[in-house]
Amino acid sequence: MKLMLKIIPTAIIALFAIFLSCKSNKNVVEKADIAITALPCSENGISDSDFYRSCANAMSSNINLAKEKAISNAKALIAIQIIDIAKSAANQYATEMRISDMHNFVKNIELAANKTADRSLNGLAPTCEKYSETNGRYTAYISLEIDRQTINKELYIQIANTIPNFDKEKFEMFFKSSYK
């Protein structure tokens, strides 16, 4: 009991101090003038309704290795976009079509999207590439793009090969609405 009588007033004082310190109108951090500089090729890396696009950079002591790493990173970013949109469309499709095993269906669509990305992004050439060198280390800046129609056709082929009784038109409606 004596311990409680000591703890309660201390807790009340601590809470009161916290309350008063949070009530301040003072800015903890003053506004700073920060200049944001865009990385090379980043202006070419924004997806739209016609193209999947990405930009990435990588550093290496070998310029060719830096380029290959940057291309690989940019391809991975496009693949992530394709897979995320496909999964979103799959969830909507499964709900609309009342698919009983929704989890398995979405996993199958994700697998088809992975295969689509692997096939479609293989051999994709950069739309922009720039390089910088500092202290013997090269940085490659790369942007990539691929037509959404190319991806859509390949994805529908992959899904049709995986899922029986697949309503392509219904899925296409959800897929296209996911990236607008």
Coordinates of C-alpha atoms in Angstrom, one line a residue:
M1 CA 0.0 0.0 0.0
K2 CA 2.8 2.4 0.9
L3 CA 4.5 1.6 -2.4
M4 CA 1.3 2.4 -4.3
L5 CA 1.0 5.8 -2.5
K6 CA 4.6 6.6 -3.7
I7 CA 4.0 5.3 -7.3
I8 CA 0.7 7.0 -8.0
P9 CA 1.8 10.6 -7.3
T10 CA 5.0 10.0 -9.3
A11 CA 3.0 8.6 -12.2
I12 CA 0.6 11.6 -12.1
I13 CA 3.4 14.1 -12.2
A14 CA 5.1 12.2 -15.1
L15 CA 1.9 12.2 -17.1
F16 CA 1.3 15.9 -16.4
A17 CA 4.8 16.7 -17.5
I18 CA 4.3 14.7 -20.7
F19 CA 1.0 16.4 -21.3
L20 CA 2.5 19.9 -20.9
S21 CA 5.5 19.1 -23.2
C22 CA 3.2 17.8 -26.0
K23 CA 1.0 20.8 -25.8
S24 CA 3.7 23.2 -27.0
N25 CA 3.1 25.2 -30.1
K26 CA 6.8 25.3 -30.9
N27 CA 8.1 23.5 -33.9
V28 CA 10.5 20.9 -32.9
V29 CA 12.2 21.0 -36.3
E30 CA 12.4 24.3 -38.2
K31 CA 11.5 24.2 -41.8
A32 CA 14.5 23.7 -43.9
D33 CA 15.1 24.6 -47.5
I34 CA 15.9 21.3 -49.1
A35 CA 16.8 21.1 -52.7
I36 CA 15.6 17.9 -54.2
T37 CA 17.6 16.8 -57.2
A38 CA 16.4 14.2 -59.6
L39 CA 18.6 11.3 -60.5
P40 CA 19.6 10.8 -64.1
C41 CA 17.0 8.9 -66.1
S42 CA 14.4 9.2 -63.4
E43 CA 12.2 11.4 -65.6
N44 CA 11.9 8.3 -67.9
G45 CA 10.9 5.9 -65.1
I46 CA 7.3 6.7 -64.3
S47 CA 4.6 4.2 -65.4
D48 CA 1.5 5.4 -67.1
S49 CA -1.6 3.7 -68.7
D50 CA 0.5 2.7 -71.8
F51 CA 3.8 1.6 -70.4
Y52 CA 5.3 -0.1 -67.4
R53 CA 8.4 2.0 -66.6
S54 CA 11.1 2.0 -63.9
C55 CA 14.5 3.5 -63.2
A56 CA 17.3 2.2 -61.1
N57 CA 20.9 2.7 -60.4
A58 CA 23.8 0.6 -59.3
M59 CA 27.5 1.1 -58.4
S60 CA 30.5 -1.0 -59.2
S61 CA 34.2 -0.7 -59.9
N62 CA 33.4 -2.2 -63.3
I63 CA 31.1 0.0 -65.6
N64 CA 29.6 -3.1 -67.3
L65 CA 28.7 -4.7 -64.0
A66 CA 27.2 -1.5 -62.7
K67 CA 25.0 -1.4 -65.9
E68 CA 23.9 -5.0 -65.5
K69 CA 23.1 -4.5 -61.9
A70 CA 21.0 -1.4 -62.6
I71 CA 19.2 -3.1 -65.5
S72 CA 18.4 -6.1 -63.1
N73 CA 17.1 -3.7 -60.5
A74 CA 14.9 -1.8 -63.0
K75 CA 13.5 -5.1 -64.3
A76 CA 12.7 -6.2 -60.7
L77 CA 10.8 -3.0 -60.2
I78 CA 8.7 -3.5 -63.3
A79 CA 8.1 -7.2 -62.3
I80 CA 6.9 -6.0 -58.9
Q81 CA 4.4 -3.6 -60.6
I82 CA 3.1 -6.4 -62.8
I83 CA 2.7 -8.9 -59.9
D84 CA 1.0 -6.3 -57.6
I85 CA -1.5 -5.3 -60.3
A86 CA -2.2 -9.0 -61.2
K87 CA -2.7 -9.9 -57.5
S88 CA -5.1 -6.9 -57.0
A89 CA -7.1 -7.9 -60.1
A90 CA -7.1 -11.6 -59.0
N91 CA -8.6 -10.6 -55.6
Q92 CA -11.3 -8.6 -57.3
Y93 CA -12.0 -11.3 -59.8
A94 CA -12.1 -14.0 -57.2
T95 CA -14.6 -12.0 -55.1
E96 CA -16.8 -11.2 -58.1
M97 CA -16.8 -14.7 -59.4
R98 CA -17.2 -16.2 -55.9
I99 CA -14.2 -18.5 -56.2
S100 CA -14.2 -20.8 -53.2
D101 CA -10.4 -21.2 -52.9
M102 CA -9.5 -17.6 -53.3
H103 CA -6.0 -18.0 -51.7
N104 CA -5.0 -20.7 -54.2
F105 CA -6.5 -18.7 -57.1
V106 CA -4.5 -15.6 -56.2
K107 CA -1.3 -17.7 -55.8
N108 CA -1.8 -19.1 -59.3
I109 CA -2.3 -15.7 -60.8
E110 CA 0.8 -14.5 -59.0
L111 CA 2.7 -17.4 -60.5
A112 CA 1.4 -16.5 -63.9
A113 CA 2.5 -12.9 -63.4
N114 CA 6.0 -14.1 -62.4
K115 CA 6.3 -16.2 -65.5
T116 CA 5.0 -13.2 -67.6
A117 CA 7.6 -10.9 -66.1
D118 CA 10.4 -13.4 -66.7
R119 CA 9.5 -13.9 -70.3
S120 CA 8.6 -10.3 -71.2
L121 CA 11.5 -8.6 -69.5
N122 CA 14.2 -10.9 -70.8
G123 CA 16.3 -8.9 -73.3
L124 CA 14.6 -5.6 -72.6
A125 CA 16.9 -2.7 -73.6
P126 CA 17.3 0.5 -71.6
T127 CA 15.4 3.6 -72.7
C128 CA 17.9 5.8 -70.9
E129 CA 21.3 5.1 -69.6
K130 CA 23.8 7.5 -68.0
Y131 CA 27.0 7.0 -66.0
S132 CA 29.1 8.8 -63.4
E133 CA 32.5 7.9 -62.0
T134 CA 33.8 8.8 -58.5
N135 CA 37.0 7.5 -57.0
G136 CA 37.2 4.6 -59.5
R137 CA 33.6 3.5 -58.8
Y138 CA 31.0 3.7 -61.6
T139 CA 27.3 4.4 -61.1
A140 CA 25.0 3.4 -63.8
Y141 CA 21.6 5.1 -64.1
I142 CA 19.1 3.1 -66.2
S143 CA 15.4 3.4 -67.1
L144 CA 13.3 0.7 -68.8
E145 CA 9.9 0.6 -70.3
I146 CA 7.6 -2.1 -71.8
D147 CA 4.3 -1.7 -73.5
R148 CA 1.4 -2.8 -71.2
Q149 CA -0.3 -4.6 -74.1
T150 CA 2.7 -6.9 -74.5
I151 CA 2.5 -7.7 -70.8
N152 CA -1.3 -8.2 -70.9
K153 CA -1.2 -10.6 -73.8
E154 CA 1.5 -12.7 -72.2
L155 CA -0.2 -12.7 -68.8
Y156 CA -3.5 -13.8 -70.3
I157 CA -1.7 -16.7 -72.1
Q158 CA 0.0 -17.7 -68.8
I159 CA -3.3 -17.6 -66.8
A160 CA -5.3 -19.5 -69.5
N161 CA -2.6 -22.2 -69.4
T162 CA -2.9 -22.4 -65.6
I163 CA -6.5 -21.9 -64.7
P164 CA -9.4 -23.7 -66.4
N165 CA -12.7 -21.9 -67.1
F166 CA -11.0 -18.5 -66.9
D167 CA -13.0 -15.5 -68.0
K168 CA -10.4 -13.4 -69.7
E169 CA -12.7 -10.4 -70.4
K170 CA -13.8 -10.1 -66.7
F171 CA -10.2 -10.4 -65.4
E172 CA -9.0 -7.9 -68.1
M173 CA -11.5 -5.4 -66.8
F174 CA -10.1 -5.7 -63.2
F175 CA -6.5 -5.8 -64.4
K176 CA -6.8 -2.6 -66.5
S177 CA -8.7 -0.8 -63.8
S178 CA -5.9 -1.5 -61.3
Y179 CA -3.4 0.6 -63.2
K180 CA -5.4 3.6 -64.1

